[in-house]
Amino acid sequence: MLGGCGTPTPNTQPQKAAEQATPTPAETKPQTPTSVATPVPAKPSPHLPVVRDGPPKKAAEALSLMIGGRFDIPLPPELEGILHDRIAQGHRWAAQDLYLVGGIDAVATAMAKTKDDAIVDSLAKSIGLRFRLARNQLEPNEPTAAAKVLTAKLATASDPHPLLSALRDIGPDAGDAARVPVAALLADADTRQDAAATLASLGADETTETLFAHLGDEDADVRIAVAQAIGCSGADVSARLQELLKSEDVRVQETAVRALAHLGPDAAEAVGALTLLLDHSNVELVGHTAHTLGAIGSAAKPALPALHRAAATAKKRSPTADVDLQIAISSIEGNVERPNSCPYPAETP
């Protein structure tokens, strides 16, 4: 749990006690003005040596006392050093409090210095946690600054997945600069799915062309992520997706159909091409096509006769095989809410 994304509340008890005390006559004489005292630098926490060198159990206890939300104990200037502690949970707590105390600049410094995957993971999670739990407390430039910290590490991190996850937490506010470094990870089979899902959250406009190259990926999860990224990109892709519906590769057709579903009513021009796919021999493709027609909504009414025929054919295979088709019919007729699959729908002018 983030120790508090806002400003910690100081201990006000001494001040209240002073206000409630009754002054004596000697105390009421005029006071001579004095100069403002020079702030005394905070002393390192007495728990720090135990955290650094003590037995693991004692170190964990000391760390929880020092940075586990106890704001009455001064945080040490060496807080960043705790990130290098051997306690895994210590990394997480320290990263969160480092963000709390030093802001995104302190996290950027720590991220640039470390090559430790566990520390990179903790720093990335501290960013993601802040954007999930304290979005209303952010500074105006914080989303862009946080995205720069994460994307700068993408090129050298041995495990980019935590960085991508944090970028998804930031969402479209990450800014345009984050998209190109993320799109570069589409070339790697290990990161392709995560990169596509991240682009869907960021809005993939200028990287949509790169996504199109992966429409027929062998990995179904990658195709699903690519479809979402294309459909949620905000780019004008409807006409191109319609052309891809004619592909001889069922995988490409399926991805194009899924992408059109994310466009929703903006894919109304594709109703005719989609209707033709309802007679396809691939049962899964027919189901995806029906879902997309349902996502388009009332504009897909011309497809209703074909949907009813497809539903009757499916019913012959199994008593429940027509469920997806019936849901699509109900959506088009306005009897159920039209599905919307974009986590961050593209803003329309």
Coordinates of C-alpha atoms in Angstrom, one line a residue:
M1 CA 0.0 0.0 0.0
L2 CA 1.4 3.4 -0.9
G3 CA 2.3 5.1 2.3
G4 CA 0.2 8.1 1.3
C5 CA 0.3 9.8 -2.1
G6 CA -0.7 13.1 -0.7
T7 CA 1.2 15.3 1.8
P8 CA 1.7 13.5 5.1
T9 CA -0.1 15.1 8.1
P10 CA 2.4 16.3 10.7
N11 CA 2.1 15.6 14.4
T12 CA 0.2 18.6 15.8
Q13 CA -0.2 17.5 19.4
P14 CA 2.6 19.8 20.9
Q15 CA 1.0 22.8 19.2
K16 CA -2.5 22.0 20.6
A17 CA -1.0 21.6 24.1
A18 CA 0.6 25.0 23.8
E19 CA -2.7 26.6 22.7
Q20 CA -4.6 25.1 25.7
A21 CA -2.0 26.2 28.4
T22 CA -2.9 29.2 30.6
P23 CA 0.0 31.8 30.5
T24 CA 1.4 33.1 33.8
P25 CA 2.0 36.9 34.3
A26 CA 5.7 36.4 33.6
E27 CA 4.8 34.8 30.3
T28 CA 2.7 37.7 29.1
K29 CA 5.5 40.3 28.9
P30 CA 6.3 41.6 25.4
Q31 CA 8.6 39.3 23.5
T32 CA 11.7 40.6 21.7
P33 CA 11.6 39.7 18.0
T34 CA 14.1 37.0 17.1
S35 CA 15.5 35.9 13.8
V36 CA 14.1 32.7 12.1
A37 CA 16.0 29.7 13.2
T38 CA 18.0 27.8 10.7
P39 CA 16.3 24.4 10.0
V40 CA 18.1 21.5 11.6
P41 CA 18.9 18.8 9.0
A42 CA 17.0 15.6 9.7
K43 CA 19.1 12.9 11.3
P44 CA 19.3 9.5 9.8
S45 CA 16.8 7.1 11.2
P46 CA 18.1 5.0 14.0
H47 CA 16.5 2.0 12.2
L48 CA 18.8 2.4 9.2
P49 CA 21.7 0.3 10.4
V50 CA 19.4 -2.6 11.2
V51 CA 17.8 -2.4 7.8
R52 CA 21.2 -2.4 6.1
D53 CA 23.0 -5.0 8.2
G54 CA 20.6 -6.8 10.6
P55 CA 19.1 -10.2 10.4
P56 CA 16.4 -10.4 7.7
K57 CA 13.5 -10.6 10.2
K58 CA 14.7 -7.7 12.3
A59 CA 15.6 -5.7 9.2
A60 CA 12.1 -6.2 7.8
E61 CA 10.6 -5.0 11.2
A62 CA 12.9 -2.0 11.2
L63 CA 12.0 -1.1 7.7
S64 CA 8.3 -1.2 8.4
L65 CA 8.8 1.1 11.4
M66 CA 11.0 3.5 9.3
I67 CA 9.0 3.9 6.1
G68 CA 5.7 2.0 6.7
G69 CA 3.6 5.1 7.2
R70 CA 5.2 6.3 10.5
F71 CA 5.6 10.0 9.5
D72 CA 6.7 10.9 13.1
I73 CA 10.1 9.1 12.4
P74 CA 12.3 11.2 10.1
L75 CA 12.9 9.7 6.7
P76 CA 16.7 9.4 6.1
P77 CA 18.4 11.2 3.3
E78 CA 19.8 7.8 2.4
L79 CA 16.3 6.5 1.5
E80 CA 17.3 5.8 -2.1
G81 CA 20.0 3.4 -0.7
I82 CA 17.4 1.2 0.8
L83 CA 16.3 0.3 -2.7
H84 CA 19.4 -1.9 -2.8
D85 CA 18.5 -3.7 0.4
R86 CA 18.2 -7.5 0.1
I87 CA 14.6 -7.5 1.4
A88 CA 12.2 -7.9 -1.6
Q89 CA 9.4 -6.2 0.3
G90 CA 11.8 -3.5 1.3
H91 CA 12.3 -2.6 -2.4
R92 CA 8.6 -2.1 -2.8
W93 CA 8.1 0.0 0.3
A94 CA 11.2 2.1 -0.3
A95 CA 10.2 2.8 -3.9
Q96 CA 6.8 4.0 -2.9
D97 CA 8.2 6.3 -0.2
L98 CA 10.9 7.5 -2.5
Y99 CA 8.2 8.7 -4.9
L100 CA 6.3 10.2 -2.0
V101 CA 9.3 12.1 -0.6
G102 CA 11.3 12.9 -3.7
G103 CA 8.7 12.9 -6.4
I104 CA 9.2 11.6 -9.9
D105 CA 12.7 13.2 -10.2
A106 CA 14.0 11.0 -7.4
V107 CA 12.4 7.9 -9.0
A108 CA 14.1 8.9 -12.3
T109 CA 17.5 9.1 -10.7
A110 CA 17.1 5.7 -9.0
M111 CA 15.7 4.1 -12.2
A112 CA 18.7 5.4 -14.3
K113 CA 21.3 4.1 -11.8
T114 CA 20.0 0.6 -11.2
K115 CA 20.4 -2.6 -13.3
D116 CA 18.6 -4.7 -10.7
D117 CA 15.4 -6.2 -12.1
A118 CA 13.8 -6.3 -8.6
I119 CA 14.4 -2.6 -8.1
V120 CA 13.2 -1.7 -11.6
D121 CA 10.1 -3.7 -10.9
S122 CA 9.5 -1.9 -7.6
L123 CA 10.1 1.6 -9.0
A124 CA 7.7 0.8 -12.0
K125 CA 5.1 -0.5 -9.6
S126 CA 5.4 2.6 -7.4
I127 CA 4.6 4.8 -10.5
G128 CA 1.7 2.5 -11.5
L129 CA 0.3 2.6 -8.0
R130 CA 0.3 6.3 -7.8
F131 CA -1.6 6.7 -11.1
R132 CA -4.1 4.1 -10.0
L133 CA -4.7 5.5 -6.5
A134 CA -3.8 9.2 -6.6
R135 CA -4.6 10.4 -10.1
N136 CA -6.4 13.4 -8.7
Q137 CA -3.3 14.5 -6.8
L138 CA -0.9 14.6 -9.7
E139 CA 1.1 17.6 -10.9
P140 CA 0.2 18.8 -14.4
N141 CA 3.4 17.5 -16.0
E142 CA 3.7 14.3 -13.9
P143 CA 2.1 11.9 -16.4
T144 CA 4.5 12.9 -19.2
A145 CA 7.5 13.0 -16.8
A146 CA 6.6 9.5 -15.4
A147 CA 6.2 8.1 -18.9
K148 CA 9.7 9.4 -19.9
V149 CA 11.2 7.7 -16.9
L150 CA 9.6 4.4 -17.9
T151 CA 10.3 4.6 -21.7
A152 CA 13.9 5.6 -21.0
K153 CA 14.4 2.3 -19.2
L154 CA 12.7 0.2 -21.9
A155 CA 15.8 0.1 -24.1
T156 CA 18.1 -1.4 -21.4
A157 CA 15.7 -3.3 -19.0
S158 CA 16.1 -7.1 -19.2
D159 CA 12.4 -7.4 -18.2
P160 CA 10.3 -4.6 -19.7
H161 CA 6.9 -6.0 -18.5
P162 CA 6.7 -4.0 -15.3
L163 CA 7.5 -0.8 -17.2
L164 CA 4.8 -1.5 -19.8
S165 CA 2.3 -2.3 -17.0
A166 CA 3.0 1.1 -15.4
L167 CA 2.6 2.8 -18.8
R168 CA -0.8 1.2 -19.1
D169 CA -1.7 2.7 -15.7
I170 CA -0.8 6.1 -16.9
G171 CA -2.9 5.7 -20.0
P172 CA -3.3 8.3 -22.8
D173 CA -1.9 11.1 -20.5
A174 CA 1.6 9.5 -21.1
G175 CA 1.9 11.7 -24.2
D176 CA 2.9 10.9 -27.8
A177 CA 6.6 10.3 -26.9
A178 CA 5.8 7.0 -25.2
R179 CA 4.3 5.3 -28.2
V180 CA 7.3 4.8 -30.5
P181 CA 9.5 3.1 -27.8
V182 CA 6.6 0.8 -26.9
A183 CA 5.9 0.0 -30.6
A184 CA 9.6 -1.1 -31.0
L185 CA 8.9 -4.0 -28.6
L186 CA 6.4 -5.4 -31.1
A187 CA 9.4 -6.9 -32.9
D188 CA 10.2 -9.2 -29.9
A189 CA 8.0 -12.3 -29.5
D190 CA 8.4 -12.1 -25.7
T191 CA 7.0 -8.6 -25.4
R192 CA 4.7 -8.4 -28.5
Q193 CA 1.5 -9.0 -26.6
D194 CA 2.3 -6.7 -23.7
A195 CA 3.5 -3.9 -26.1
A196 CA 0.3 -4.2 -28.2
A197 CA -1.9 -4.0 -25.0
T198 CA 0.1 -1.0 -23.9
L199 CA -0.4 0.8 -27.2
A200 CA -4.1 0.1 -26.8
S201 CA -4.1 2.0 -23.5
L202 CA -1.9 4.8 -24.8
G203 CA -3.7 5.3 -28.1
A204 CA -1.7 4.0 -31.0
D205 CA -2.3 6.6 -33.7
E206 CA 1.2 7.1 -35.2
T207 CA 2.2 3.5 -34.5
T208 CA -0.8 1.9 -36.0
E209 CA 1.1 1.0 -39.2
T210 CA 3.5 -1.1 -37.1
L211 CA 0.5 -2.9 -35.6
F212 CA -1.0 -3.8 -38.9
A213 CA 2.2 -5.9 -39.6
H214 CA 1.1 -8.2 -36.7
L215 CA -2.5 -8.8 -37.7
G216 CA -1.8 -12.4 -38.6
D217 CA 0.5 -13.2 -35.7
E218 CA 0.6 -16.9 -34.8
D219 CA -0.1 -16.1 -31.1
A220 CA -3.9 -15.5 -30.6
D221 CA -3.3 -13.3 -27.6
V222 CA -1.1 -11.1 -29.7
R223 CA -3.7 -10.8 -32.3
I224 CA -6.3 -9.9 -29.7
A225 CA -4.0 -7.2 -28.3
V226 CA -3.2 -5.9 -31.8
A227 CA -6.9 -5.7 -32.7
Q228 CA -7.7 -3.7 -29.6
A229 CA -4.7 -1.3 -30.2
I230 CA -5.8 -0.7 -33.8
G231 CA -9.4 -0.3 -32.9
C232 CA -8.8 2.0 -30.0
S233 CA -6.0 4.0 -31.7
G234 CA -8.3 6.9 -32.8
A235 CA -6.9 6.6 -36.3
D236 CA -9.2 6.3 -39.4
V237 CA -8.7 2.6 -40.0
S238 CA -12.2 1.4 -41.0
A239 CA -11.7 1.3 -44.7
R240 CA -8.4 -0.6 -44.4
L241 CA -9.9 -3.1 -42.0
Q242 CA -12.7 -3.7 -44.4
E243 CA -10.3 -4.7 -47.2
L244 CA -8.6 -7.1 -44.8
L245 CA -11.9 -8.9 -44.2
K246 CA -11.4 -10.4 -47.7
S247 CA -8.0 -11.9 -46.7
E248 CA -7.5 -15.7 -47.3
D249 CA -5.9 -15.9 -43.9
V250 CA -8.6 -16.5 -41.3
R251 CA -6.3 -15.1 -38.6
V252 CA -6.1 -11.8 -40.4
Q253 CA -9.8 -11.8 -40.9
E254 CA -10.5 -12.5 -37.3
T255 CA -8.1 -9.7 -36.1
A256 CA -9.7 -7.2 -38.5
V257 CA -13.2 -8.2 -37.2
R258 CA -12.1 -7.7 -33.6
A259 CA -10.5 -4.3 -34.4
L260 CA -13.8 -3.2 -36.1
A261 CA -15.6 -4.2 -32.9
H262 CA -13.5 -1.6 -31.0
L263 CA -14.5 1.0 -33.5
G264 CA -18.2 0.4 -32.6
P265 CA -20.6 2.6 -34.5
D266 CA -17.7 4.2 -36.4
A267 CA -17.5 0.9 -38.3
A268 CA -21.0 1.2 -39.7
E269 CA -19.6 1.3 -43.3
A270 CA -18.3 -2.3 -42.7
V271 CA -21.7 -3.8 -42.1
G272 CA -22.0 -5.2 -45.6
A273 CA -18.6 -6.8 -45.6
L274 CA -19.2 -8.2 -42.1
T275 CA -22.6 -9.7 -43.1
L276 CA -20.9 -11.8 -45.8
L277 CA -18.7 -13.4 -43.1
L278 CA -21.8 -14.8 -41.3
D279 CA -21.8 -17.6 -43.9
H280 CA -18.2 -18.5 -43.2
S281 CA -17.3 -22.1 -42.4
N282 CA -15.2 -21.0 -39.4
V283 CA -17.6 -21.0 -36.4
E284 CA -15.3 -18.8 -34.3
L285 CA -15.0 -16.2 -37.0
V286 CA -18.8 -16.1 -37.3
G287 CA -19.1 -15.6 -33.6
H288 CA -16.6 -12.7 -33.6
T289 CA -18.4 -11.2 -36.6
A290 CA -21.7 -11.3 -34.7
H291 CA -20.1 -9.6 -31.7
T292 CA -18.8 -6.8 -34.0
L293 CA -22.2 -6.3 -35.6
G294 CA -23.6 -6.0 -32.1
A295 CA -21.0 -3.5 -31.1
I296 CA -21.9 -1.4 -34.2
G297 CA -25.4 -1.2 -32.9
S298 CA -28.5 0.0 -34.7
A299 CA -26.6 0.9 -37.8
A300 CA -26.1 -2.9 -38.3
K301 CA -29.9 -3.6 -38.8
P302 CA -29.4 -4.6 -42.5
A303 CA -27.4 -7.6 -41.1
L304 CA -30.4 -8.9 -39.1
P305 CA -31.8 -11.4 -41.7
A306 CA -28.3 -13.0 -42.0
L307 CA -27.9 -13.1 -38.3
H308 CA -31.2 -14.9 -37.8
R309 CA -30.2 -17.4 -40.5
A310 CA -26.8 -17.9 -38.8
A311 CA -28.5 -18.3 -35.4
A312 CA -30.8 -21.0 -36.8
T313 CA -27.8 -22.9 -38.3
A314 CA -25.9 -22.7 -35.0
K315 CA -28.9 -24.0 -33.1
K316 CA -28.8 -27.2 -35.1
R317 CA -25.3 -27.8 -33.9
S318 CA -26.1 -27.3 -30.2
P319 CA -28.9 -25.8 -28.1
T320 CA -26.6 -23.0 -26.9
A321 CA -24.5 -22.5 -30.0
D322 CA -26.6 -19.5 -31.0
V323 CA -26.1 -17.5 -27.8
D324 CA -23.5 -15.0 -29.3
L325 CA -25.7 -14.5 -32.3
Q326 CA -28.8 -13.8 -30.2
I327 CA -26.9 -11.3 -28.1
A328 CA -25.8 -9.5 -31.2
I329 CA -29.4 -9.4 -32.5
S330 CA -30.6 -8.0 -29.2
S331 CA -27.9 -5.4 -29.2
I332 CA -28.7 -4.2 -32.8
E333 CA -32.4 -4.1 -31.9
G334 CA -31.6 -2.0 -28.8
N335 CA -32.8 -4.6 -26.2
V336 CA -29.4 -4.8 -24.5
E337 CA -26.6 -2.3 -24.1
R338 CA -24.1 -2.2 -27.0
P339 CA -20.7 -3.6 -25.9
N340 CA -17.7 -1.3 -25.7
S341 CA -14.3 -2.9 -25.5
C342 CA -11.9 0.0 -25.4
P343 CA -10.3 0.6 -22.0
Y344 CA -9.5 4.2 -23.1
P345 CA -11.9 5.1 -25.9
A346 CA -10.4 7.6 -28.3
E347 CA -11.6 11.1 -27.8
T348 CA -13.7 12.4 -30.7
P349 CA -13.5 16.1 -31.7

